[in-house]
Tab-separated table of C-alpha atoms and ligand atoms in Angstrom:
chain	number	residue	atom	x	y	z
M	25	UNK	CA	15.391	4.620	-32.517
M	26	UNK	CA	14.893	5.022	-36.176
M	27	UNK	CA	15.794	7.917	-38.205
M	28	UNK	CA	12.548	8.561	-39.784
M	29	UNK	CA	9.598	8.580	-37.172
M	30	UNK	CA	6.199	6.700	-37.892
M	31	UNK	CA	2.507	7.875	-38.101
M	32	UNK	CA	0.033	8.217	-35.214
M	33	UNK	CA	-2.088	5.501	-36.286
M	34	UNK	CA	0.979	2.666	-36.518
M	35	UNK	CA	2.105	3.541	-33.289
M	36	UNK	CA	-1.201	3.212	-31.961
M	37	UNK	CA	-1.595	0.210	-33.498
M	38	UNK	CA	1.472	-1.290	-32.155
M	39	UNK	CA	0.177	0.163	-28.623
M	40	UNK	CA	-2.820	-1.373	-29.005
M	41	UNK	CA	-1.486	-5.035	-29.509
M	42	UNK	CA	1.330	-4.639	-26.655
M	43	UNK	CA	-2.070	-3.440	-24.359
M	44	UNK	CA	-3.645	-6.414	-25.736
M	45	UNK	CA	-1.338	-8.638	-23.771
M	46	UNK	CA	-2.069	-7.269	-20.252
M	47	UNK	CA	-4.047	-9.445	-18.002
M	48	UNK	CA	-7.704	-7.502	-17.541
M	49	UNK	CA	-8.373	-6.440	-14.201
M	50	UNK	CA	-11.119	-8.365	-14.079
M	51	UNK	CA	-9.127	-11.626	-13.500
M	52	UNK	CA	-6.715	-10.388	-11.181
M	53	UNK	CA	-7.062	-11.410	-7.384
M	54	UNK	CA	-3.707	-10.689	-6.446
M	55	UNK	CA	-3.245	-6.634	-6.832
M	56	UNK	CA	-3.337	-3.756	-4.613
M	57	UNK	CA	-4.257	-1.607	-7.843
M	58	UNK	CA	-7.061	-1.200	-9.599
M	59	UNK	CA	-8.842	0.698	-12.542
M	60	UNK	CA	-8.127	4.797	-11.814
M	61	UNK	CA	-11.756	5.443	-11.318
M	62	UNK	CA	-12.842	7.922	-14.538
M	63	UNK	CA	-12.690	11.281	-12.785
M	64	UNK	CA	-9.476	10.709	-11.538
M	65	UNK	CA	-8.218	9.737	-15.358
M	66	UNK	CA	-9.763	12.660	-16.434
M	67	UNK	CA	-8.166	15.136	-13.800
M	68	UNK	CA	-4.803	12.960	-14.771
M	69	UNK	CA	-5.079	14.135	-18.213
M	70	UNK	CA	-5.766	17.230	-17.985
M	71	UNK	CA	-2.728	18.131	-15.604
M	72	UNK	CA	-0.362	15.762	-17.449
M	73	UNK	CA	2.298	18.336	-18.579
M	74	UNK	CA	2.901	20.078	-14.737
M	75	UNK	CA	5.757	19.691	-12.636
M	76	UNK	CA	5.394	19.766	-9.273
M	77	UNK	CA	9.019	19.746	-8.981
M	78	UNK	CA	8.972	23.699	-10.254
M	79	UNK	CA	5.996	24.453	-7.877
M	80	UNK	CA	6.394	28.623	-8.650
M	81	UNK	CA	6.100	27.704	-12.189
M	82	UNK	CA	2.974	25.887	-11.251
M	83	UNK	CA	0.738	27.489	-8.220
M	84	UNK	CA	-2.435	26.311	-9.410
M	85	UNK	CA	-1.240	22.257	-9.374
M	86	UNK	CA	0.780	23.314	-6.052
M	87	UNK	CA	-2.684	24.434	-4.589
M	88	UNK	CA	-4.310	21.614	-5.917
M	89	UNK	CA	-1.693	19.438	-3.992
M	90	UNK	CA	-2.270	21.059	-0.747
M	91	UNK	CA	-5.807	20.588	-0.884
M	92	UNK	CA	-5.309	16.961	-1.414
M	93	UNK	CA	-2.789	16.999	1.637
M	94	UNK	CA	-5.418	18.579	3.551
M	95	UNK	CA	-7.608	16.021	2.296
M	96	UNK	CA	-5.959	13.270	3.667
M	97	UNK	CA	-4.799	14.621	7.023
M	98	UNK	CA	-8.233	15.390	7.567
M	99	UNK	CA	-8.960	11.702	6.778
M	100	UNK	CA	-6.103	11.109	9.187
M	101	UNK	CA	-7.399	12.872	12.444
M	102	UNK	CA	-4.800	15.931	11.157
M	103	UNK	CA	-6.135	18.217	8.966
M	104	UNK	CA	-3.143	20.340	9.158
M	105	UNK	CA	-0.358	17.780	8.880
M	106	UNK	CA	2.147	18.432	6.547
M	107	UNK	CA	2.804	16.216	3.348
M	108	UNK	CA	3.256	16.054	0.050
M	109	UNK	CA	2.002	13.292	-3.196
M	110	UNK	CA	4.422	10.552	-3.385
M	111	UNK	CA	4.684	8.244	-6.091
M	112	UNK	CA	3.779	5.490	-3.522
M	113	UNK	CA	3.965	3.772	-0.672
M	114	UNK	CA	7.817	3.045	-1.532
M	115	UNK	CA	8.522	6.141	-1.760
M	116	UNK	CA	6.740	7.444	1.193
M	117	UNK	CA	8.306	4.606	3.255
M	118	UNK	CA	12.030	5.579	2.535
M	119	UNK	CA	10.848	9.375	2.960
M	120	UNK	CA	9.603	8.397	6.540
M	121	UNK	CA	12.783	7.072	7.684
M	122	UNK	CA	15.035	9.225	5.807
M	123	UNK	CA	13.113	11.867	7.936
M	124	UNK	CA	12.979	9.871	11.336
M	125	UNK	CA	17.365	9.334	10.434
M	126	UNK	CA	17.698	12.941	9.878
M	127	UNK	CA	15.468	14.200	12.498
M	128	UNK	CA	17.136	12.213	15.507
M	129	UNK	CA	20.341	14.558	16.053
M	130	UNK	CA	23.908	12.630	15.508
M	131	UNK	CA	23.181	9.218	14.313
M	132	UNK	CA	26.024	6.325	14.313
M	133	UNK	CA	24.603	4.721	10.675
M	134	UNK	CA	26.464	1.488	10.731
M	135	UNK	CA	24.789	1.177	14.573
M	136	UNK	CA	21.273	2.553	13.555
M	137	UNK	CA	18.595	0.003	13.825
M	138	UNK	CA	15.063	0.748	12.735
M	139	UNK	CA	12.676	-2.451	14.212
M	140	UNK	CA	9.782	-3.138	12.034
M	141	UNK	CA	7.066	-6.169	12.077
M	142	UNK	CA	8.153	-9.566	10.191
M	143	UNK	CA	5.583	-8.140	7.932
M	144	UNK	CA	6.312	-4.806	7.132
M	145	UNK	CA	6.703	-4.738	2.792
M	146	UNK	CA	9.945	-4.851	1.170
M	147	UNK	CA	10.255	-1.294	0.784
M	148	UNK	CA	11.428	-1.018	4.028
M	149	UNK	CA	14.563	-2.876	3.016
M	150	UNK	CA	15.336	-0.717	0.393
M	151	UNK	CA	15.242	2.026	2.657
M	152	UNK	CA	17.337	0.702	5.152
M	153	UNK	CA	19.571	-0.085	2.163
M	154	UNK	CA	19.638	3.379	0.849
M	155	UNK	CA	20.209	4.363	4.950
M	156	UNK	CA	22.738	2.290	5.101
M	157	UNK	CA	20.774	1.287	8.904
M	158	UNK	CA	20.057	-1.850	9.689
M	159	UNK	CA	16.194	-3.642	9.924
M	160	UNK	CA	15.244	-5.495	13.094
M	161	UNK	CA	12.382	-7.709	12.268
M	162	UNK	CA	10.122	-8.128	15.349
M	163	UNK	CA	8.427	-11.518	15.475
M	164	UNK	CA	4.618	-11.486	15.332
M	165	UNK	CA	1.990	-13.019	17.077
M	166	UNK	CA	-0.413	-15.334	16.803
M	167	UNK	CA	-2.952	-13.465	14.796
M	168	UNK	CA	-0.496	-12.225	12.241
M	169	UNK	CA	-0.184	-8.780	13.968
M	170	UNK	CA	3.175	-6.636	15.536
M	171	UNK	CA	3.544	-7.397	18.722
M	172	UNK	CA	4.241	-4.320	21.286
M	173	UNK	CA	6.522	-6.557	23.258
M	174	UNK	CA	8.620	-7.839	21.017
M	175	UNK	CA	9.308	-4.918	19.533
M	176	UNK	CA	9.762	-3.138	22.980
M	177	UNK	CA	12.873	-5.845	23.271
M	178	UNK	CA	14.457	-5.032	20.663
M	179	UNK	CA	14.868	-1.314	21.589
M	180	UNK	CA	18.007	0.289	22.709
M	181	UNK	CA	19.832	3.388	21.818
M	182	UNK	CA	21.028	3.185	18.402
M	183	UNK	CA	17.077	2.802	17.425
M	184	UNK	CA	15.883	6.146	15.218
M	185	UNK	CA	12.235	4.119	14.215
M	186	UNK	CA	9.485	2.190	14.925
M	187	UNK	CA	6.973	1.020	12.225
M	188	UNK	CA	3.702	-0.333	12.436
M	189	UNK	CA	1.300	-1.158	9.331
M	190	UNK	CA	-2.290	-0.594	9.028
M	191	UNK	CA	-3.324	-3.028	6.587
M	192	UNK	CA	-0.570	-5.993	6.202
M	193	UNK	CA	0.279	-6.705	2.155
M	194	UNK	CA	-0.014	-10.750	3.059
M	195	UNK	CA	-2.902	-11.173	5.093
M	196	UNK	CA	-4.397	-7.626	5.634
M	197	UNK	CA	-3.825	-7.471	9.592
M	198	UNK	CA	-3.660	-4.069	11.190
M	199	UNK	CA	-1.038	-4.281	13.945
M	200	UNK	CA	-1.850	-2.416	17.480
M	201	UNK	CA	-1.128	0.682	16.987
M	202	UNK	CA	-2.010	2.268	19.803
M	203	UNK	CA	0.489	-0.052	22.099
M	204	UNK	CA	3.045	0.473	19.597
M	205	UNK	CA	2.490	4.356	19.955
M	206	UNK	CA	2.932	4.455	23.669
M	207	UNK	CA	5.990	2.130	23.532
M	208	UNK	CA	7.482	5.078	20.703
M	209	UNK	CA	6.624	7.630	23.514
M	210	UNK	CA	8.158	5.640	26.406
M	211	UNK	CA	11.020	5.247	24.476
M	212	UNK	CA	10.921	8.943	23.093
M	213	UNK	CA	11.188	6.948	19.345
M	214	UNK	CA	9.784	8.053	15.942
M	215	UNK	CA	7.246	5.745	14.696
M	216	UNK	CA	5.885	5.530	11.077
M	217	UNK	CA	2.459	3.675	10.339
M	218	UNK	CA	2.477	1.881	6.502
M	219	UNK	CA	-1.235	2.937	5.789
M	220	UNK	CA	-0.220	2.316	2.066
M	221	UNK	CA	-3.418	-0.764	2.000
M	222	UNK	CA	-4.875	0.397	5.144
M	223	UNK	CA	-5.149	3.976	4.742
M	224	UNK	CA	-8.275	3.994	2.397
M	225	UNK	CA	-9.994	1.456	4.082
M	226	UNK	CA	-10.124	0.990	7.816
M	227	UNK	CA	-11.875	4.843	7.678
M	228	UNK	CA	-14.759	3.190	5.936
M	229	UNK	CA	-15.224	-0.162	7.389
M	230	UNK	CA	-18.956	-0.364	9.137
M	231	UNK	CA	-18.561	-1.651	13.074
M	232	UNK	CA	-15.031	-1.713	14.356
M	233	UNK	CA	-12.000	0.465	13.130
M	234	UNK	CA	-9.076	-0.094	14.802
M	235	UNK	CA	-7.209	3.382	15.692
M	236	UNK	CA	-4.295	3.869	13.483
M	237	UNK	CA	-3.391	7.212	12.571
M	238	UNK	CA	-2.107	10.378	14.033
M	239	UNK	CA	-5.482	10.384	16.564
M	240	UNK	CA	-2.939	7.781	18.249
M	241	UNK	CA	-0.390	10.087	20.291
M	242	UNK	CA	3.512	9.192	19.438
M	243	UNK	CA	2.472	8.184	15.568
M	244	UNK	CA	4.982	10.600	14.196
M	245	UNK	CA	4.373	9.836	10.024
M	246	UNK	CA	2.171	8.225	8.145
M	247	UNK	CA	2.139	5.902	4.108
M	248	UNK	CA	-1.030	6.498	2.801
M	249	UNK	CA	-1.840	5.302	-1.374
M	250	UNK	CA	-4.177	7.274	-3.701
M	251	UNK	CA	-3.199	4.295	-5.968
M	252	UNK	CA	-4.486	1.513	-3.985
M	253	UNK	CA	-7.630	1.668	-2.256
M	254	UNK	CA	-8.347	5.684	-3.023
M	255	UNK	CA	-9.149	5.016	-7.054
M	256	UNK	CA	-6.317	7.702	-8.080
M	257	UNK	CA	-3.826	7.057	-11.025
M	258	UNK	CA	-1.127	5.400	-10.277
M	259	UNK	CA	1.753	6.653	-9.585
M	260	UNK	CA	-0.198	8.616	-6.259
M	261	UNK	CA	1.001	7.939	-2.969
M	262	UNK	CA	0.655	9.936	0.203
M	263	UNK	CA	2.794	11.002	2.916
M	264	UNK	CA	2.280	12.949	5.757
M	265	UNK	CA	3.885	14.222	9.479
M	266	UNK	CA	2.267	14.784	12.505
M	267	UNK	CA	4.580	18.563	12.406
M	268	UNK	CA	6.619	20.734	10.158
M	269	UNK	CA	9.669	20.179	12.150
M	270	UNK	CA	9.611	16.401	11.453
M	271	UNK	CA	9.155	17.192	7.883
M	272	UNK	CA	11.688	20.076	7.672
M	273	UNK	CA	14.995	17.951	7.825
M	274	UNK	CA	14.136	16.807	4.648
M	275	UNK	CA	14.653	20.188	2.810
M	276	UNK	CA	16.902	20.598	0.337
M	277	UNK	CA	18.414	23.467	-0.660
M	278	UNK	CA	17.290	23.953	-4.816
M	279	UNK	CA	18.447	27.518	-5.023
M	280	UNK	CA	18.637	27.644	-8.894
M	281	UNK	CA	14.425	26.819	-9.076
M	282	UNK	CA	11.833	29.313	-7.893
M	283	UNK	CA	10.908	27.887	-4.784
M	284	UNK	CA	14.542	27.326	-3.130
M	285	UNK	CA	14.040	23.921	-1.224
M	286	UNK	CA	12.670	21.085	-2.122
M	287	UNK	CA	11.355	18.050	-0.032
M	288	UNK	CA	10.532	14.914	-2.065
M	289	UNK	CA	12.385	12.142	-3.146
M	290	UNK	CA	11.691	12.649	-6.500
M	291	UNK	CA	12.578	15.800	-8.286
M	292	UNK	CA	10.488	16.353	-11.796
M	293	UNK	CA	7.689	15.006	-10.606
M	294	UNK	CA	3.806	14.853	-12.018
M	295	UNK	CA	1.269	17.149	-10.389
M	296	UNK	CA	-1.635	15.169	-12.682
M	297	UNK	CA	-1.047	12.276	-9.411
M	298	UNK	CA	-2.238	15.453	-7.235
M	299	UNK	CA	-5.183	16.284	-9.478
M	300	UNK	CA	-6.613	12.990	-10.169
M	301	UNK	CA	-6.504	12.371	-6.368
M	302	UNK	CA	-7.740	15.626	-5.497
M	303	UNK	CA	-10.922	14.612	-7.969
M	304	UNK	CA	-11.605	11.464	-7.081
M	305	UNK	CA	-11.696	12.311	-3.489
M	306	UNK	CA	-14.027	15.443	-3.850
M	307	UNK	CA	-16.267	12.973	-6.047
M	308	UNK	CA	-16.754	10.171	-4.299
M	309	UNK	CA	-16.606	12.130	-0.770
M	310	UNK	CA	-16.916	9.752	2.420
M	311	UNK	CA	-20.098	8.348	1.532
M	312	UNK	CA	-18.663	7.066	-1.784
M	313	UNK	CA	-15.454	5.048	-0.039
M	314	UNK	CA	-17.793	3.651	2.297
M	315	UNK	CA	-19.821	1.906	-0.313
M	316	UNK	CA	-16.700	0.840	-1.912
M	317	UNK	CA	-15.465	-0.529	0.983
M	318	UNK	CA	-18.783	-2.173	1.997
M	319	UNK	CA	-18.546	-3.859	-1.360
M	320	UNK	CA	-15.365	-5.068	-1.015
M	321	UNK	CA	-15.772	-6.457	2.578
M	322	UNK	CA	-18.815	-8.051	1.318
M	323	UNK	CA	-17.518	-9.604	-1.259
M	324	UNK	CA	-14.431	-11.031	0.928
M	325	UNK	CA	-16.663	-12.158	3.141
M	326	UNK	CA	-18.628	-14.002	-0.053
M	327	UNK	CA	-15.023	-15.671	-1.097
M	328	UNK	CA	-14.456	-16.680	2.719
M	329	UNK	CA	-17.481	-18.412	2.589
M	330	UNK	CA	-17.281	-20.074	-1.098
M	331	UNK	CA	-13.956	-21.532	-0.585
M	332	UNK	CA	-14.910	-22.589	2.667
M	333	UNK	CA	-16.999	-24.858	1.039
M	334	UNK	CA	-14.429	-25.863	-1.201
M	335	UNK	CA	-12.196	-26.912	2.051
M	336	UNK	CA	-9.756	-23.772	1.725
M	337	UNK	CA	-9.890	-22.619	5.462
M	338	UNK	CA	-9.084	-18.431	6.157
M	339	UNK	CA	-5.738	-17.787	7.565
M	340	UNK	CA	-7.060	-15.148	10.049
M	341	UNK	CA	-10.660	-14.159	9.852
M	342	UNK	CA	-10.341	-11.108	6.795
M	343	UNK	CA	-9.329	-7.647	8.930
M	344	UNK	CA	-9.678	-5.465	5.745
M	345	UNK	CA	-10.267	-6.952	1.500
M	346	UNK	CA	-7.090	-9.580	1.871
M	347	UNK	CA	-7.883	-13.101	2.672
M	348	UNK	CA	-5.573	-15.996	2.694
M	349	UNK	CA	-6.286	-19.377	2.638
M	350	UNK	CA	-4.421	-22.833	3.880
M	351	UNK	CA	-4.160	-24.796	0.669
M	352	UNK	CA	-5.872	-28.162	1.411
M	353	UNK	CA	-3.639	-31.102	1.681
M	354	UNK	CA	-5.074	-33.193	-1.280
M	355	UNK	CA	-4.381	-30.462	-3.279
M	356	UNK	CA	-0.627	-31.295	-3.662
M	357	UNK	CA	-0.875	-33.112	-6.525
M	358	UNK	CA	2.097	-35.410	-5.393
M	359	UNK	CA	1.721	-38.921	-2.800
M	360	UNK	CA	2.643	-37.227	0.593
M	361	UNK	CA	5.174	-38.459	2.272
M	362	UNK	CA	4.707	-40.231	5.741
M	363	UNK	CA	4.032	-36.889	7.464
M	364	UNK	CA	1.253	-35.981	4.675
M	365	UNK	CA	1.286	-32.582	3.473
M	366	UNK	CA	-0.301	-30.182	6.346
M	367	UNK	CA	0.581	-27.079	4.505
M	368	UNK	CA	-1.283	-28.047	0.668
M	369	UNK	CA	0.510	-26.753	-2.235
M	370	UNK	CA	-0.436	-23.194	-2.809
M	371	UNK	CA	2.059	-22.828	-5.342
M	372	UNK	CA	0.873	-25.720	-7.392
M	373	UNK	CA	-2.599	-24.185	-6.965
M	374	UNK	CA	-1.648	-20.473	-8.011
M	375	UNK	CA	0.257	-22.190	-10.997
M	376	UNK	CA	-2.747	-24.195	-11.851
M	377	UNK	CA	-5.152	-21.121	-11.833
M	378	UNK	CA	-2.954	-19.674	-14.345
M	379	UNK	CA	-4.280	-21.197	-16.844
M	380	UNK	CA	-7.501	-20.506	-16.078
M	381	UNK	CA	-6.626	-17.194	-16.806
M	382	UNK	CA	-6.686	-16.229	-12.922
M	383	UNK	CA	-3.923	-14.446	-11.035
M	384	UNK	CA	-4.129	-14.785	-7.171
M	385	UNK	CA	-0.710	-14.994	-5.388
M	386	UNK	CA	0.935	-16.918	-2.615
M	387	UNK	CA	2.249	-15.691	1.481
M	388	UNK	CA	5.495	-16.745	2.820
M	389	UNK	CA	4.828	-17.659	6.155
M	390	UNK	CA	2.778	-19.322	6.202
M	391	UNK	CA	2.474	-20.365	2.623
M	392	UNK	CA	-0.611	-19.637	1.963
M	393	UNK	CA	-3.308	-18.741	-1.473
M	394	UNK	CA	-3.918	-14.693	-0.600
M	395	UNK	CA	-6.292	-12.849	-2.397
M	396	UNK	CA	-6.968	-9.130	-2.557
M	397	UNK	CA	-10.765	-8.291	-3.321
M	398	UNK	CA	-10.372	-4.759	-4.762
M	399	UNK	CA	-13.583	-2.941	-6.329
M	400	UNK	CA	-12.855	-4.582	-9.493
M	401	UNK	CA	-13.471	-7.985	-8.192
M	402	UNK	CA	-17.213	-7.720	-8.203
M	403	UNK	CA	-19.750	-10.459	-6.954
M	404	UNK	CA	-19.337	-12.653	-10.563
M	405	UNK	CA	-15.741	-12.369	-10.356
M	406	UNK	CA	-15.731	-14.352	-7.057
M	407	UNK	CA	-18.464	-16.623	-7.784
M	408	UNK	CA	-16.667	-17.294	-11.090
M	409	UNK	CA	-13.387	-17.641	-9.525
M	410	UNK	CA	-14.472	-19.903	-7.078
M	411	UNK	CA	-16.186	-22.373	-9.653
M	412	UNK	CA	-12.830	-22.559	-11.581
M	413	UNK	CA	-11.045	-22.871	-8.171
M	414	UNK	CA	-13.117	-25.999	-7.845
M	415	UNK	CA	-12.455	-27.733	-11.152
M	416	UNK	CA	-8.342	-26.794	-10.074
M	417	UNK	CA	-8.594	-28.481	-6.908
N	515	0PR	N1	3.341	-0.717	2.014
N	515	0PR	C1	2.462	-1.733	1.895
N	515	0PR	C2	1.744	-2.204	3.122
N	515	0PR	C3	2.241	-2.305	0.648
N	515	0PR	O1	1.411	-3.354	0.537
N	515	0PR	C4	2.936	-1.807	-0.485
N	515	0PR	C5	2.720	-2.390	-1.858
N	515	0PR	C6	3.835	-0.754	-0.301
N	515	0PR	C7	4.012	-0.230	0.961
N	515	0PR	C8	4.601	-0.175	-1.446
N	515	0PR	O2	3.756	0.528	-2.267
N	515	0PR	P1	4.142	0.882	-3.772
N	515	0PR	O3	4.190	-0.423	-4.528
N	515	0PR	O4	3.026	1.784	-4.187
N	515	0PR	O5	5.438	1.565	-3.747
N	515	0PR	N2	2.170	-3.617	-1.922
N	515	0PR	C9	1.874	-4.322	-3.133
N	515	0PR	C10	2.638	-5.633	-3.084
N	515	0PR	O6	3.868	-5.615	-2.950
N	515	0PR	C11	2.202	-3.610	-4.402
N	515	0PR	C12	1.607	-4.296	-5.583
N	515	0PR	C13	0.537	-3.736	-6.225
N	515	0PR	C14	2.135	-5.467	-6.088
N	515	0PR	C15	-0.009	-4.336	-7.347
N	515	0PR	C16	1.590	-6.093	-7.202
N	515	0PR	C17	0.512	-5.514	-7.831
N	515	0PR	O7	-0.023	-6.104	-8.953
N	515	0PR	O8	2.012	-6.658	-3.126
């Protein structure tokens, strides 16, 4: 830092430039964020110097928060759960299983095992991490999704979890919840659903919505993100229990602030995540995530069918606004090898988009192009996409 400080309008300048060098959302296929929509930047700014961490100091912003909890339990089949506004999904991830730890009496930690699907997000390794329990990935089945039975074998008495997600980061799939929930209540286990994705979209798909939430009995937590699919700012996650007493072992005693205890991860912590997601959601109401969802869906279901002509075939048939695609095998650039090249080259293909000036990214397994069709990317933005996809392949 320098000794003298500079004016507004250098700094701004300099801001300006750095800002400059950000990829637009408009050619981004490969994020779970998008543009805050404006009432929630608005609320964001005009709550930006509360701390929720100090909620005496601030009862208005605590209100505000509770509302939005109520919010999204109601969303969730639970008006009355208990929560609170994470920063995201992360967040609300290690929360859950700090809880389910904490919650399930005298726990061995070098012997407790959480089981979660092969594709639960990497968050979920951090927590175990910051546990110090161990992660038992549960193969999947054919369709991408948890499966019950695997999971069920993995079981035995040093297991404090069970996860499910609503809304895979790969490929979008929603695993069964509902199996998963009676095989937490045979086995008397906690079990978290990862709505991070999921949470603001399978309440607004038209036709079929798979069950999820805590209208499933034994789902005893659930990741929900303001900052994905709900328009907040980021950082706004969501995090809520099926009862106060699976919340409560997170308490802290904080005698020295005004409220005593304290429950999140975070300490100082922004109440202007609270109030843009309190806005947005009283704006846009139901009726206003359905359209955005419809939108989306539609315009996955447009990209399905453009690079279907284009030879790129849909991992699974899009559950939610994710779709991955087999690369096609002429695609690799390189002379095969004697057994061809069945799996394409996504990589080469994500690289080559690049400079186009397109960002999509790639799955592990399989390896495959995935694409998230947030609200940003629009009808043009596919059709667009898909012509320069053409010229790369
Ligand atoms: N659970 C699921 C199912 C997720 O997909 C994610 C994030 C999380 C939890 C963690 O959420 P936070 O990142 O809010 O803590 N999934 C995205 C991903 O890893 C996050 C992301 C978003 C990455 C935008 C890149 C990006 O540009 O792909």
């Amino acid at each position: 830092m320098r000794e003298d400080g500079a004016d507004e309008r250098q700094i701004f300048d300099e801001l300006c430039e750095a800002g400059k060098k950000d990829v637009p959302y408009g050619r981004v296929l490969s994020s779970m964020c998008t543009a805050p929509h404006p009432i929630a930047a608005k609320a964001h700014r005009t709550f930006i110097r509360t701390n929720l961490g100090d909620p005496k100091l601030f009862p208005g912003t605590a209100a505000i928060e509770r509302k939005c909890v109520e919010m999204l339990g109601d969303l969730l089949h639970m008006p009355a759960a208990p929560g609170y506004i994470t920063t995201g999904g992360t967040e609300s991830n290690i929360q859950a299983l700090r809880a389910a730890v904490l919650s399930h009496g005298r726990v061995d930690r070098a012997k407790a095992n959480v089981i979660v699907p092969e594709s639960a997000h990497y968050s979920f390794e951090k927590a175990s991490q910051l546990l110090g329990i161990r992660l038992r990935k549960a193969p999947l089945d054919d369709e991408l999704r948890a499966d019950p039975a695997e999971m069920a074998s993995l079981i035995d008495k040093h297991t404090v979890a069970l996860v499910a997600v609503a809304g895979t980061t790969e490929f979008g799939q929603v695993d069964p919840v509902e199996e998963i929930g009676k095989l937490a209540l045979e086995s008397d286990t906690y079990l978290h659903v990862d709505a991070a994705f999921g949470g603001f979209v399978i309440p607004f798909l038209k036709g079929c919505q798979p069950k999820f939430d805590f209208e499933v009995p034994g789902v005893s937590s659930i990741a929900i993100d303001p900052h994905k699919m709900g328009m907040s700012t980021i950082p706004s996650g969501g995090l809520l229990y099926r009862d106060e007493h699976l919340m409560q072992p997170l308490e802290i005693s904080a005698q020295y602030l005004t409220s005593q205890v304290q429950t999140s991860l975070a300490g100082t912590r922004s109440g202007a995540s609270a109030a843009a997601t309190y806005a947005v959601m009283r704006y846009l109401g139901r009726d206003g995530y359905r359209n955005i969802v419809a939108q989306c869906m539609d315009n996955t279901r447009l990209l399905v069918d453009l690079l279907s002509d284009l030879g790129l075939q849909p991992v699974i048939e899009p559950v939610l606004n994710i779709a991955a695609f087999h690369a096609p095998a002429r695609a690799s650039g390189r002379t095969s090898g004697p057994q061809g090249d069945p799996q394409g080259d996504p990589q080469g293909i994500r690289k080559r988009l690049c400079d186009y000036n397109w960002y999509v990214s790639t799955t592990v397994r399989p390896c495959a192009l995935r694409m998230v069709v947030m609200p940003h990317v629009s009808e043009d933005v596919v059709r667009a996409f898909a012509a320069d996809l053409k010229k790369v392949l």
